[in-house]
Structure formats: C-alpha cells, structure tokens
Short mmCIF file of C-alpha atoms in Angstrom, two decimals:
data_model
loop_
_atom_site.label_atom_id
_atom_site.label_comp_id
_atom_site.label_asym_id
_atom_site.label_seq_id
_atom_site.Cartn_x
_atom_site.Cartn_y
_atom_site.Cartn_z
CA UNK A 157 14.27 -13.91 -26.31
CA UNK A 158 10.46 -14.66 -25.99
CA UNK A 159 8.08 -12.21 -27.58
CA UNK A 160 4.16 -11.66 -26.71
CA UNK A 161 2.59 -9.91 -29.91
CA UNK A 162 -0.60 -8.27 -28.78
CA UNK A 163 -3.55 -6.12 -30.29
CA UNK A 164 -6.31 -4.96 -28.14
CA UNK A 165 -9.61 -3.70 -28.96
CA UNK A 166 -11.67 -1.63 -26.45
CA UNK A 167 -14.74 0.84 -25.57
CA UNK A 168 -12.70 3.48 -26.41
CA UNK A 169 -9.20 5.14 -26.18
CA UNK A 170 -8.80 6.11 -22.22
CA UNK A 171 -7.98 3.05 -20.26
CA UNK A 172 -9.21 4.50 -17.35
CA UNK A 173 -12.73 4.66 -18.56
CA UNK A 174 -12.50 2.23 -20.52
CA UNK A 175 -12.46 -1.39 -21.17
CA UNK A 176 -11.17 -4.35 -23.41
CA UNK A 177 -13.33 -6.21 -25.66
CA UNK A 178 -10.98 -8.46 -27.46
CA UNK A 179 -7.47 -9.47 -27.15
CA UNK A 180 -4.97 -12.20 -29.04
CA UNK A 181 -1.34 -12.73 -28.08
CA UNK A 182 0.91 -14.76 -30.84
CA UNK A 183 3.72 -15.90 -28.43
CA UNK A 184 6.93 -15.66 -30.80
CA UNK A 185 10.38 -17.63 -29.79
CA UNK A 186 12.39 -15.05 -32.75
CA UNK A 187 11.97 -17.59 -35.64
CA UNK A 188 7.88 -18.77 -35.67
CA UNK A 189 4.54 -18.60 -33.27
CA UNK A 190 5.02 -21.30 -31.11
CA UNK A 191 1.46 -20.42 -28.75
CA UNK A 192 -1.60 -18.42 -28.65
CA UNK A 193 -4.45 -16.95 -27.54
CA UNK A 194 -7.82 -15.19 -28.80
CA UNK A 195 -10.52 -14.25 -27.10
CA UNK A 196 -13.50 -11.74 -27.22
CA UNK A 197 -13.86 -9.65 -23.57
CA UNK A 198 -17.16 -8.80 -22.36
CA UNK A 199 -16.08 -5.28 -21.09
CA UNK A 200 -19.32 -4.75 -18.81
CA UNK A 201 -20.36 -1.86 -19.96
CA UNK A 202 -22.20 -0.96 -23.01
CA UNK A 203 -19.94 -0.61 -26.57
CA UNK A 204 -20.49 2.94 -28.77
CA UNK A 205 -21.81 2.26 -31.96
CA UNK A 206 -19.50 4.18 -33.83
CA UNK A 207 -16.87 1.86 -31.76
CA UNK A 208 -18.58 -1.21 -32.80
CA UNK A 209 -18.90 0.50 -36.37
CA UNK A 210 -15.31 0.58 -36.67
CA UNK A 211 -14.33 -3.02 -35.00
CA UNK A 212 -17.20 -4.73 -36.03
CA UNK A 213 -18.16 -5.56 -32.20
CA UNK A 214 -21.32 -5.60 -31.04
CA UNK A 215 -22.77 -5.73 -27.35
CA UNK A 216 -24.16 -9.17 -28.38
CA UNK A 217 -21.32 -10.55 -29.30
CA UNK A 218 -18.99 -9.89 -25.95
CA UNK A 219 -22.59 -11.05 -23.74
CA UNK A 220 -21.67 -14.37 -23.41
CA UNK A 221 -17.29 -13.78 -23.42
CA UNK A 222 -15.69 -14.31 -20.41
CA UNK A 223 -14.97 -11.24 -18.44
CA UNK A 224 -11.67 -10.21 -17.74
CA UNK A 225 -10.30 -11.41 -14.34
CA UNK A 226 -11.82 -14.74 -16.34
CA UNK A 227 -9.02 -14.93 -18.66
CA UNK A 228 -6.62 -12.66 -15.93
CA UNK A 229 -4.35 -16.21 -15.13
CA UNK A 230 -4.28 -17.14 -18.78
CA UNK A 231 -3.15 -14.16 -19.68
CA UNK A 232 -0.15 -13.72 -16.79
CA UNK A 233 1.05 -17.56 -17.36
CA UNK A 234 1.16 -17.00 -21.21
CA UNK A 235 3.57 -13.71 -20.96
CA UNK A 236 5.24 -14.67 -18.33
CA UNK A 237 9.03 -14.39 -19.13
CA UNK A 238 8.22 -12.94 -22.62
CA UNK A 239 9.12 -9.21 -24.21
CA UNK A 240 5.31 -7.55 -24.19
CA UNK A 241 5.64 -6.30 -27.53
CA UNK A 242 2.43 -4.53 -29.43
CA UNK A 243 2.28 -1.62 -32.81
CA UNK A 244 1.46 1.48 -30.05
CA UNK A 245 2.94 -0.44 -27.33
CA UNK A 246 1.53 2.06 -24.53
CA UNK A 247 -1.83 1.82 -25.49
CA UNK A 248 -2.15 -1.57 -25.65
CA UNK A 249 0.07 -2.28 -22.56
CA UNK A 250 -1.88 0.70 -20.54
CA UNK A 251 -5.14 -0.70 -21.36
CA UNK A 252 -3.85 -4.50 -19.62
CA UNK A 253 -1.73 -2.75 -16.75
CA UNK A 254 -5.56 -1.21 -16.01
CA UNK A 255 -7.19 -4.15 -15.84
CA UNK A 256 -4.93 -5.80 -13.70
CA UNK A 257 -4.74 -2.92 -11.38
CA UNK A 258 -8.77 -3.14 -10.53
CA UNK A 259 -8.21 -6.54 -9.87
CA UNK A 260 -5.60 -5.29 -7.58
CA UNK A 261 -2.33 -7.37 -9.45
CA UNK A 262 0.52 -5.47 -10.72
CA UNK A 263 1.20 -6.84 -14.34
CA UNK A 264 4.57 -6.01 -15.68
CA UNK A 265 6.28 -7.06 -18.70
CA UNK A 266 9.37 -5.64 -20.28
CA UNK A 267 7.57 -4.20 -23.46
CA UNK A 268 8.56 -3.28 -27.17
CA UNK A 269 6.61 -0.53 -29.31
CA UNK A 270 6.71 -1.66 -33.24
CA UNK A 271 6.35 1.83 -34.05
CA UNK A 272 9.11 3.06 -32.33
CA UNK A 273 11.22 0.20 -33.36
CA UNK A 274 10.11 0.35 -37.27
CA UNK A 275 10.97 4.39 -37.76
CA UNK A 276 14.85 2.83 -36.74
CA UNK A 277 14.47 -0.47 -38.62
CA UNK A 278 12.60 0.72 -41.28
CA UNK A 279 12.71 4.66 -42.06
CA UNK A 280 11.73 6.71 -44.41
CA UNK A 281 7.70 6.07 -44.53
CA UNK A 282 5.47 8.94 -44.37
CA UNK A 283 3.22 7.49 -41.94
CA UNK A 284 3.97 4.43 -39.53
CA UNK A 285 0.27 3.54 -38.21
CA UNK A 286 -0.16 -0.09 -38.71
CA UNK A 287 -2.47 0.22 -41.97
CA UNK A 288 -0.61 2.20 -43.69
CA UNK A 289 2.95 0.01 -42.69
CA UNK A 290 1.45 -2.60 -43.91
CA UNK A 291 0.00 -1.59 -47.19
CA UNK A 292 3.96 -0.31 -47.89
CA UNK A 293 5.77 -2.90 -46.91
CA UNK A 294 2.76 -5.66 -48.95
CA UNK A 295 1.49 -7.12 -45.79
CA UNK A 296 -1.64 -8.09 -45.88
CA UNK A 297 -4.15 -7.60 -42.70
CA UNK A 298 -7.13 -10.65 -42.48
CA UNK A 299 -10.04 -8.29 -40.52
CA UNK A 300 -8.77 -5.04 -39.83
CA UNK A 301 -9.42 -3.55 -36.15
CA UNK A 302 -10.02 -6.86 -34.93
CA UNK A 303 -7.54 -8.40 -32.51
CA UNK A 304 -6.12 -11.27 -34.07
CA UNK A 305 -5.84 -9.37 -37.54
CA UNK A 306 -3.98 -6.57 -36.24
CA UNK A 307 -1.68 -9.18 -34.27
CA UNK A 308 -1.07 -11.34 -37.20
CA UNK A 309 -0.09 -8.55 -38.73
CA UNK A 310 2.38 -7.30 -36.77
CA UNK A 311 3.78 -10.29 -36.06
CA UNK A 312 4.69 -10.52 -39.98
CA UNK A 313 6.23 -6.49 -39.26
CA UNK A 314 7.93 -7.66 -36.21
CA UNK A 315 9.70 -10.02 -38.58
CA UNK A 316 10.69 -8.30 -41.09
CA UNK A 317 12.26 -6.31 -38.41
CA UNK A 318 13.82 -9.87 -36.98
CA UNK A 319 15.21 -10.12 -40.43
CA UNK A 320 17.43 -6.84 -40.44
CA UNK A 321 18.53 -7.18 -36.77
CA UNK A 322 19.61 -10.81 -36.67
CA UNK A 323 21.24 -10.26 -33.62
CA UNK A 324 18.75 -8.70 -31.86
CA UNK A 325 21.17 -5.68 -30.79
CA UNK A 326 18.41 -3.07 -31.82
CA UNK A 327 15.17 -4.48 -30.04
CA UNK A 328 17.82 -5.08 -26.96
CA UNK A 329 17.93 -1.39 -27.18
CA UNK A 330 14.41 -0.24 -27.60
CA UNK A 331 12.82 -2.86 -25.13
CA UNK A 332 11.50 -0.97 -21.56
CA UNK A 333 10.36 -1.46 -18.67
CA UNK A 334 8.52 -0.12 -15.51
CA UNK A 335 11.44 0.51 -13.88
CA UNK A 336 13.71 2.96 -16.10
CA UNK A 337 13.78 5.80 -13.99
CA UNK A 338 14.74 4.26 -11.00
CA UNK A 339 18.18 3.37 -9.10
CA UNK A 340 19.32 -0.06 -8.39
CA UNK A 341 22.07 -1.11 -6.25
CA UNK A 342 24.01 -3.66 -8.58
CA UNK A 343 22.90 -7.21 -8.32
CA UNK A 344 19.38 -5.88 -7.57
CA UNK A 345 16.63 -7.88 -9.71
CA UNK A 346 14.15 -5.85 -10.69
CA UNK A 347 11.77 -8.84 -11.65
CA UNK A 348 11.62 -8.96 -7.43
CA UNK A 349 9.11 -5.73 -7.88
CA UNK A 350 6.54 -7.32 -10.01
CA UNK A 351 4.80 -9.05 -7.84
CA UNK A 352 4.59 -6.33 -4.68
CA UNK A 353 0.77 -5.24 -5.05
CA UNK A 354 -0.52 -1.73 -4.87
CA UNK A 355 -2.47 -2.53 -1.36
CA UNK A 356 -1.91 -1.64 2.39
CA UNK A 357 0.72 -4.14 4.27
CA UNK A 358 4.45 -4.02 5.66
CA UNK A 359 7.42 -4.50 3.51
CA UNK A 360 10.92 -5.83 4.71
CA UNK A 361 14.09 -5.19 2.55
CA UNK A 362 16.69 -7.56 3.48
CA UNK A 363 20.52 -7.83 2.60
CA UNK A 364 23.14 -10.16 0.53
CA UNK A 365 22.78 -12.30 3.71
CA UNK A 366 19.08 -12.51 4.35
CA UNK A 367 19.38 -10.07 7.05
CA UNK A 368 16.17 -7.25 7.13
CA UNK A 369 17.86 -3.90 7.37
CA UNK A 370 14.36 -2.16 7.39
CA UNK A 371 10.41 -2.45 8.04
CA UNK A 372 8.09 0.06 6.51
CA UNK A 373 4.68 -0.03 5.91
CA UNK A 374 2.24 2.08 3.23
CA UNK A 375 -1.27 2.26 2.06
CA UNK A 376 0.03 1.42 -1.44
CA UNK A 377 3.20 -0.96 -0.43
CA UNK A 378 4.17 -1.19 -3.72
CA UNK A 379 4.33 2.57 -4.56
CA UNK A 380 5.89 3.15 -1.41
CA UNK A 381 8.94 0.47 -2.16
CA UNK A 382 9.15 1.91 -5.49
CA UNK A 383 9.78 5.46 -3.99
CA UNK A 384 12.84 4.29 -2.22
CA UNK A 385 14.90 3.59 -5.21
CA UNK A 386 14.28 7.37 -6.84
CA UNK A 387 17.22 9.06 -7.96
CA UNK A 388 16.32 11.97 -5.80
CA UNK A 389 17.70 10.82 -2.05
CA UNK A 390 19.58 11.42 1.12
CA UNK A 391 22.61 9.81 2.22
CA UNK A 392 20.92 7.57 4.43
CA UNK A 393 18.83 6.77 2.05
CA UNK A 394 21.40 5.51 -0.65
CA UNK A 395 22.83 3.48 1.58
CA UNK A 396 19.99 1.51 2.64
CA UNK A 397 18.81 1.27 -0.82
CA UNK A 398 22.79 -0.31 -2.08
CA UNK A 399 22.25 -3.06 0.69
CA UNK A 400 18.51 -4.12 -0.56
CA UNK A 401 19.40 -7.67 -1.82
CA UNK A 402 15.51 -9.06 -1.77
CA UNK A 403 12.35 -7.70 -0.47
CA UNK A 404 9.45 -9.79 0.85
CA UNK A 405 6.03 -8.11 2.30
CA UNK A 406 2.76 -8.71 4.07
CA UNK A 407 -0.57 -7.55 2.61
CA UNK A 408 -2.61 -6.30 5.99
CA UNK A 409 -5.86 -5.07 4.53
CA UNK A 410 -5.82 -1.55 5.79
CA UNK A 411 -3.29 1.07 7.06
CA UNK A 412 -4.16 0.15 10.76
CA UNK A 413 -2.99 -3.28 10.72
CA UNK A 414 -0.39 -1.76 8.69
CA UNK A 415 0.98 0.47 11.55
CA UNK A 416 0.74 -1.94 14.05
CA UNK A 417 2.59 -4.53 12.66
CA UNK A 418 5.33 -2.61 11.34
CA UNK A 419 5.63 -1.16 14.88
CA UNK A 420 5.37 -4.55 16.16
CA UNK A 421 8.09 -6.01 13.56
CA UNK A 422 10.73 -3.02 13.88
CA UNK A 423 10.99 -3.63 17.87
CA UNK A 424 11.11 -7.84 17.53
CA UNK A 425 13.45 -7.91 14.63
CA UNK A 426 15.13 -4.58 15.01
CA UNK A 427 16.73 -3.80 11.81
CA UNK A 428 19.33 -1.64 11.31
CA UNK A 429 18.01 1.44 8.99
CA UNK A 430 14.63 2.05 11.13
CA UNK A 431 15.38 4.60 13.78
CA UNK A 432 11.90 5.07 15.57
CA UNK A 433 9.65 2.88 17.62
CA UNK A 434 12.90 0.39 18.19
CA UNK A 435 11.96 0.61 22.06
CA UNK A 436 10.76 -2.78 23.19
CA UNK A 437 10.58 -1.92 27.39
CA UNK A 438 8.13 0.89 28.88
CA UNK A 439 8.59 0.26 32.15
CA UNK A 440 7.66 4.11 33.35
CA UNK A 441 4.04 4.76 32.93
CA UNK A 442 1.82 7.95 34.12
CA UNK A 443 -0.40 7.62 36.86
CA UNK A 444 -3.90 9.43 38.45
CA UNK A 445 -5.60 9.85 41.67
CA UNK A 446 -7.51 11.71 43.82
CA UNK A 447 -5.98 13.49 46.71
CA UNK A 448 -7.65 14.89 49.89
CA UNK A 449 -9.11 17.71 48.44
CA UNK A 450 -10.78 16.16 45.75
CA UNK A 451 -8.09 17.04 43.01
CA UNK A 452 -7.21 14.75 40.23
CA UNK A 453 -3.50 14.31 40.76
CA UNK A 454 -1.36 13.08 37.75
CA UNK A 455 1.98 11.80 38.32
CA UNK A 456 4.57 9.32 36.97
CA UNK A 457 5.98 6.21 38.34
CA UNK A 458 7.98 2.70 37.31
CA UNK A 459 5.06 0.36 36.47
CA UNK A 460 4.36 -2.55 38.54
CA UNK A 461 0.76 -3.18 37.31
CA UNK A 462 0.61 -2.21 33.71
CA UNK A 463 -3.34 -2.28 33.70
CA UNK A 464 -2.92 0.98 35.99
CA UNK A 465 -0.86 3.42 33.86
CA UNK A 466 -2.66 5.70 31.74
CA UNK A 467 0.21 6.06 29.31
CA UNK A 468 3.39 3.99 29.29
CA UNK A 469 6.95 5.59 29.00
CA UNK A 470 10.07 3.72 28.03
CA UNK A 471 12.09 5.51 30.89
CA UNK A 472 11.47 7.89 33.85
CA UNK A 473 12.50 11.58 31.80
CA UNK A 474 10.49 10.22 28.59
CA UNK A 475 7.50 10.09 31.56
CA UNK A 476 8.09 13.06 33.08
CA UNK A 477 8.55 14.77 29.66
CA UNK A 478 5.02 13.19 28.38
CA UNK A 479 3.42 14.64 31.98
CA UNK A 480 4.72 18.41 31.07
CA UNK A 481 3.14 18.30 27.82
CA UNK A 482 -0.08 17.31 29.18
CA UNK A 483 0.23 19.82 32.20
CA UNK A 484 0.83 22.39 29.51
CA UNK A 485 -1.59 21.59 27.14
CA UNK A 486 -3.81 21.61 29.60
CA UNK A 487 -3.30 24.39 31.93
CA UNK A 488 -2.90 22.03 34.64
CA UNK A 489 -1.43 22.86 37.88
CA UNK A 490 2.56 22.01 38.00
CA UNK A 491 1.55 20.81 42.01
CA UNK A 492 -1.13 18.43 40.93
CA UNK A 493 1.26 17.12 38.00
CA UNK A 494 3.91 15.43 40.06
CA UNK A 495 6.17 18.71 41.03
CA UNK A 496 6.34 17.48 45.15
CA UNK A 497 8.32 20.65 46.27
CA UNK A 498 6.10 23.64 45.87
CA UNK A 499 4.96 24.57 49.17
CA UNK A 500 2.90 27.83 47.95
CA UNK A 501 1.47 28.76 44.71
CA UNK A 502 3.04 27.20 41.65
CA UNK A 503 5.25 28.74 38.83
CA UNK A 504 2.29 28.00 36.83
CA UNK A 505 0.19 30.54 38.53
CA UNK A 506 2.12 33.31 38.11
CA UNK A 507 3.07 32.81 34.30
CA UNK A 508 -1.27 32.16 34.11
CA UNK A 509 -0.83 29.01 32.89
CA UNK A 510 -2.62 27.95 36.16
CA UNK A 511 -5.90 29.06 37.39
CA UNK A 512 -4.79 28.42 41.32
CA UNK A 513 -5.69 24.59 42.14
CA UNK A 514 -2.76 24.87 43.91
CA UNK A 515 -3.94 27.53 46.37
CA UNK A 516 -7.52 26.88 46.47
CA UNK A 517 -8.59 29.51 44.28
CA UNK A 518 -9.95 26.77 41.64
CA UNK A 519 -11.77 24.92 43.00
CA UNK A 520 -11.53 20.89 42.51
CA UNK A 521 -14.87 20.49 40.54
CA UNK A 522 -13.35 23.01 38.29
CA UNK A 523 -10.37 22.04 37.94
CA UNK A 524 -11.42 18.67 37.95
CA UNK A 525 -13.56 19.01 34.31
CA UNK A 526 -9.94 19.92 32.96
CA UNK A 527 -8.40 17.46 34.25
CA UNK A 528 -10.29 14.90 33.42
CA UNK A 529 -10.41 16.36 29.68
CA UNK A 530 -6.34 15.86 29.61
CA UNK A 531 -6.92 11.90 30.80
CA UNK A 532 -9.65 11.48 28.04
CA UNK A 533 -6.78 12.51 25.57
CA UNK A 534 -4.62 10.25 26.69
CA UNK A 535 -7.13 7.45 26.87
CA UNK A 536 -10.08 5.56 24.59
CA UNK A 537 -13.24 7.05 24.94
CA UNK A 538 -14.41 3.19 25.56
CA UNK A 539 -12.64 0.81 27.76
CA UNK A 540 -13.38 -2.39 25.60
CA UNK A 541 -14.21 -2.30 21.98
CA UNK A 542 -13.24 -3.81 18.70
CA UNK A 543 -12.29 -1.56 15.30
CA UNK A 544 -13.66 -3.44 11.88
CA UNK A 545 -11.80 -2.85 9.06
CA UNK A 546 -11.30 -4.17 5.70
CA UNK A 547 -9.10 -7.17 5.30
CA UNK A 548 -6.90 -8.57 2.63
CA UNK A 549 -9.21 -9.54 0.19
CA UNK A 550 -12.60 -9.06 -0.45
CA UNK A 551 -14.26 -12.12 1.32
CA UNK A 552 -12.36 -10.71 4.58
CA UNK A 553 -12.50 -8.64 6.88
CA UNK A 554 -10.09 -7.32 9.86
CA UNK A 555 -10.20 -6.51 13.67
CA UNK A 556 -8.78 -4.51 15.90
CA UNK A 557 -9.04 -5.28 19.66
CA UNK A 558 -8.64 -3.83 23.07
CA UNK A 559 -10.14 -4.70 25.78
CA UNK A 560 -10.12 -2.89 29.65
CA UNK A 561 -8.51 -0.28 27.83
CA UNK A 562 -5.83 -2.41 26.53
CA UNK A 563 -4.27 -3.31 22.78
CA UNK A 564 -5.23 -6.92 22.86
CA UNK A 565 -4.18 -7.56 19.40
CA UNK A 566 -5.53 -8.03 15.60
CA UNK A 567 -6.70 -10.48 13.03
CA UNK A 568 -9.07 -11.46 10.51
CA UNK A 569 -12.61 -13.37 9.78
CA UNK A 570 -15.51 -14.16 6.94
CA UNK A 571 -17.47 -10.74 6.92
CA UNK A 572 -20.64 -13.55 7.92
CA UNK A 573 -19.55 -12.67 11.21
CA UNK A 574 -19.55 -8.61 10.87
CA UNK A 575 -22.41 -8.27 13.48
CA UNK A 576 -21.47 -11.27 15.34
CA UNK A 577 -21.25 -11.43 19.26
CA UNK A 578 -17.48 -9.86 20.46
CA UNK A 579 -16.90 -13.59 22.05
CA UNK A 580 -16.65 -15.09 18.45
CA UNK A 581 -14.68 -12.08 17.31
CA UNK A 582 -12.37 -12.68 20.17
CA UNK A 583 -11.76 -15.73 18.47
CA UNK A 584 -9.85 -14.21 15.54
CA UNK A 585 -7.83 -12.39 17.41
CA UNK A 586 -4.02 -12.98 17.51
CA UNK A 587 -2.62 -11.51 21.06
CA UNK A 588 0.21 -8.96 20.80
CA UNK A 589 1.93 -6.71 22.77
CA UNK A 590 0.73 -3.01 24.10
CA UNK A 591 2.65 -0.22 24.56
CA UNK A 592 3.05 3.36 24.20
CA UNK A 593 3.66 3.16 20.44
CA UNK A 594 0.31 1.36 19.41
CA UNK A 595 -1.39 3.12 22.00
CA UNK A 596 -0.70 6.50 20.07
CA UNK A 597 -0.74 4.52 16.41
CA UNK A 598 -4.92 3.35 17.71
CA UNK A 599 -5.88 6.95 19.89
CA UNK A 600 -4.89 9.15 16.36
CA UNK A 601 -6.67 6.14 14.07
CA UNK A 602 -9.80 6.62 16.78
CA UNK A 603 -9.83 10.86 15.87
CA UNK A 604 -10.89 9.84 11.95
CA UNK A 605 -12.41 6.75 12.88
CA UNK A 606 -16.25 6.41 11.36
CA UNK A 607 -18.53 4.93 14.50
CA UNK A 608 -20.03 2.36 12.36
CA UNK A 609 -16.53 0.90 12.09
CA UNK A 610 -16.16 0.44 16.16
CA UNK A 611 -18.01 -2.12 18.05
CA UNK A 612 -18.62 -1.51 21.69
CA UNK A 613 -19.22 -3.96 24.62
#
C-alpha cells in the first residue's frame, strides 16, 4: 500500500468558511518517504491574527503563494492511488474535499485517521492530540502548527504504528472511504465514482456487456448516481443497481440540456430500466380552426404536416385524452373540442362546465378569449426564440432553440457571443428531434424561466 501523510493549516476550523494556507504531503511506500510536497496557500481572504499567532502565518507570507486550483493537479497526481492518511483525518481531508468541490472536482481518497488508528495500536495515553502523542512516545516535532512539522511528525507515528502491524491487517481495517454506506452489486468498482462531478448532465449505467440499462439525468449527477446504490430501495431498484457494471456521463451545463438529452437518449438507445418517454413516433397531433361562426374549434387528427399540430400525441386515444383535459381545464365546449355527434346542447352545458358555445348562448368573441387562453397553454408565448443558459464550464455558455414554434435543438458557444445576432447563434446549434416530450420538458422550463435568459426574434 501507498500512503499520503498530510497536515493542513487554515483560516480557521470550518471548511466551509474557511480556507487552506499551507499543506505538505510525505508520500510513504510502508518502509520510507519516497515523494513530496510543501507549499504555502494563499487562501484569499484575510488570516486572524490569533490564527497567524498560533501558526506563525502571516497575510504577507501566503501574498505571493500560489492559490489553490494552482497546486489542484499537483495535488490529485501525487495521491492518486495512495491511502489519504492525516492525525484528525476528517479535518484535514474535509478541508481538501472543500476545495476541490468549489472548483467543481470530486476528490476522493480512501483515508486513514492516526488518531483513530493509535488509541488501537497504541492505548493507554491520556490524551492522543498530536503534541501530546508525540511528547509520549519521544518524537520530536521541527515547527509545531506548521504543515510540514506536523506531517513529519506523523509520519514518524504512522511508523511506529507500521512497526506493530507488520502486516498491515489493522490499517486494512481502519482505512475508509466515501462510499461505506452504500450497496454495491459484486464486481462493482467503486473507484468508477470518483470522477462523476457534482454538476448538471445525463448519466448512463451500463451492464457486464456494455449494454446501458438506464439514462437519468440530475442537477448534481453525481449525487444523484450515488442515491441509487442506498440501502433503502425498491425491487426494481435493486435489480437495476446488481446489473450496473460501469457508468459513463455527460456534463450538460444546466438542468435543461439535462432533460432534453436524457429524453432524447432514453428513446434512441432505449434501455431497459427507463419506463417513461421511451415513445419515439407521435404521429397524432391536436389541431385548431375557425368554423363558420367564428368559434375556435380544437380537434385531433393523424399528422401529415407536423408544423400544424399544436401538440403532438404518440397515438389517436393519447390525443383525444390530451384534448379532454384541455376541454376540461378550460371549460370548453365538448362540440367545439372534437365531439361530432351532438346535435343540441352539449353534456357540458348541463353539468356547467360549458357556458353554451354550443347553442349560441356564448357568444364566439367570448368564448373565443377562452379558447385561445387553452392554445396559449399548450403553446410558446413566442414562435421563434432562443433560451441562454449556462454551459459546462465557465468560459461557456448554452442554447436552447426553437424556431416557428418548433424544438430546433441545443448547443454551446464563447459567452463573446451572448448578445450576438440569432444567425451566429444558429450556428451552434446541433438539430434534434421535437416532440411531445421536449415540448412539455421547454413549456414548464418557460413558467420559471427569467426573461433576460430568452432571446426573441
């Protein structure tokens, strides 16, 4: 086994307020340090005096040290494959998780606590902070609450701790990891989680032959992937998590990409554990005119021209069901909704869920403004427009596009070209399908939407 022997110093003792002002990691192969690495951190913020009274840190020393995502790689490529092992392991641990996390990397080690380990190595001591360890066990610390002093020292603890478990058995036993409270199906390599990022995108798990059994998507991927190996689960839902062999994912830069592409993905590759939006054919739509009277007349149809439908259905019932809840909704007249038998006044009328369009006791300018409300639902307000959004990193970002009230498709572009004309836009666009599905996923994303973040043409 590899160990990484770390000591952190920082602003102060929350890591979420906080920040890291010096680290050193003595890479240990079990018998010597065979690398290393010191540095100072310039935290960006202002150090406490009574913090630099204790580490002996000043403001003026960390102005001119690198800042962390400066050292970020250095860091990852030194520990990588090594046992993160530190005396207060979930301090100093927390503190570098942290830092990773605002630079939006998950950093995961399996980690080791010294203090932990040395009250089952070692027992009997009154106290087991680091000083006072040390000063009972005769090794010496080289400047206290600095980095490399701290390290150095318990790299000398960790062994003497090497020296009573030869064989490793008891730091086998005490070393952790992110993932100890949660299920994996046997043969599952947990090391395949590390490097799924806490951001918006689409994740695919995929079987012992390669084969993706399912397509979700999350505003947090990784926290979302995570969730479906918790003890706490359906049937369903252990059996789809025993098949995950390997998961690959897509950052998308937002949750609107997100849901379009997993719709997009779960009807092209149609895997086997995602239920919904598998429907690939709408070849029903719902339709509008204007009959003799002047009524607006809604009714549904196979599509021949899919520019005309107002709303696309995968079949002629799923129509016709989608038409009833918008003649309901909308108190709309069962006559002027498709129903081509009533001769007189409709159902509707006499239950008062119609005000008598069908009859001529509303009259079609009435009628009409309520009608015309139920299309607007069902519609975008603006028949060609683009939605900006963020993208998948922060010299990025993403659009959305439909044009003559169509889903034309998404992609992405230097935020240069925020305010640029739609024609250059158009450019970054990669075309995908409409249907039903992303027409709902972009009319409920439109209801929250902030107007600054649609561009109109």
């Amino acid at each position: 086994m590899k160990f990484a022997i770390v000591d952190i110093e920082t602003t102060g003792g929350n890591s979420i307020r906080n920040k890291i002002t010096e680290i050193a990691i003595y890479i240990h192969d079990g018998e010597k340090i065979i690398d290393q690495f010191v540095s100072l951190v310039n935290p960006e913020c202002p150090i406490a005096p009574f913090i630099s009274n204790l580490t002996g840190i000043t403001n003026e020393m960390v102005e001119d040290a690198p800042k962390f995502y400066e050292i970020a790689k250095d860091i990852v490529t030194l520990t990588d494959g090594a046992v993160f092992v530190a005396h207060n392991a979930q301090f100093d641990y927390g503190f570098i998780r942290e830092e990773y996390k605002s630079l939006g990397y998950n950093y995961s080690r399996d980690y080791l606590c010294t203090v932990k380990l040395s009250r089952k190595v070692l027992p009997g001591f009154a106290s087991y902070s680091l000083g006072n360890l040390c000063q009972n066990l005769g090794i010496s610390i080289a400047n206290r609450h600095r980095a490399s002093g701290d390290a150095l020292a318990t790299v000398k603890l960790f062994e003497m701790i090497l020296g009573r478990d030869p064989d490793q058995e008891i730091i086998k036993t005490f070393t952790k990891n992110d993932y100890l409270h949660l299920r994996f199906p046997v043969g599952f390599d947990h090391k395949i989680l590390d490097n799924i990022p806490e951001k918006p995108g689409v994740y695919y798990f995929h079987n012992e032959d390669g084969t993706t059994v399912y397509v979700g998507k999350s505003n947090n991927i990784r926290k979302r992937v995570l969730s479906h190996f918790s003890n706490k689960q359906s049937k369903k839902a252990i059996e789809l998590r025993n098949s995950i062999k390997d998961i690959s994912f897509e950052e998308t830069g937002n949750e609107l990409i997100a849901l379009l592409l997993e719709s997009e993905e779960i009807k092209k590759i149609q895997p086997v554990f995602n239920r919904m939006q598998k429907r690939t054919t709408f070849n029903y739509g719902i339709f509008s005119t204007i009959n003799e009277a002047g009524y607006i007349t809604l009714f549904s149809a196979k599509v021949k021209n899919l520019d005309d439908a107002l709303i696309t259905a995968g079949s002629y019932d799923e129509a016709e069901m989608i038409l009833q809840k918008i003649q309901n909704k909308n108190n709309l007249c069962q006559k002027l909704c498709g129903t081509k038998d009533i001769k007189h006044a409709c159902f509707g009328y006499s239950v008062r869920m119609c005000n008598g369009a069908c009859i001529g006791k509303e009259s079609a300018d009435e009628y009409n403004i309520r009608a015309q409300a139920a299309l607007d639902s069902i519609q975008y307000s603006h028949q060609n427009f683009m939605i900006i959004g963020s993208g998948r990193h922060h010299s990025e970002k993403s659009v959305t596009h439909i044009e003559s009230g169509r889903y034309i498709g998404f992609g992405y572009f230097e935020p240069e070209f925020v305010n640029a004309h739609p024609e250059i836009l158009r450019e970054h666009v990669k075309p995908r399908t409409d249907n039903r599905d992303v027409q709902r996923i972009i009319r409920h994303f439109l209801n929250t939407a902030s107007p600054s973040n649609i561009l109109t043409y």
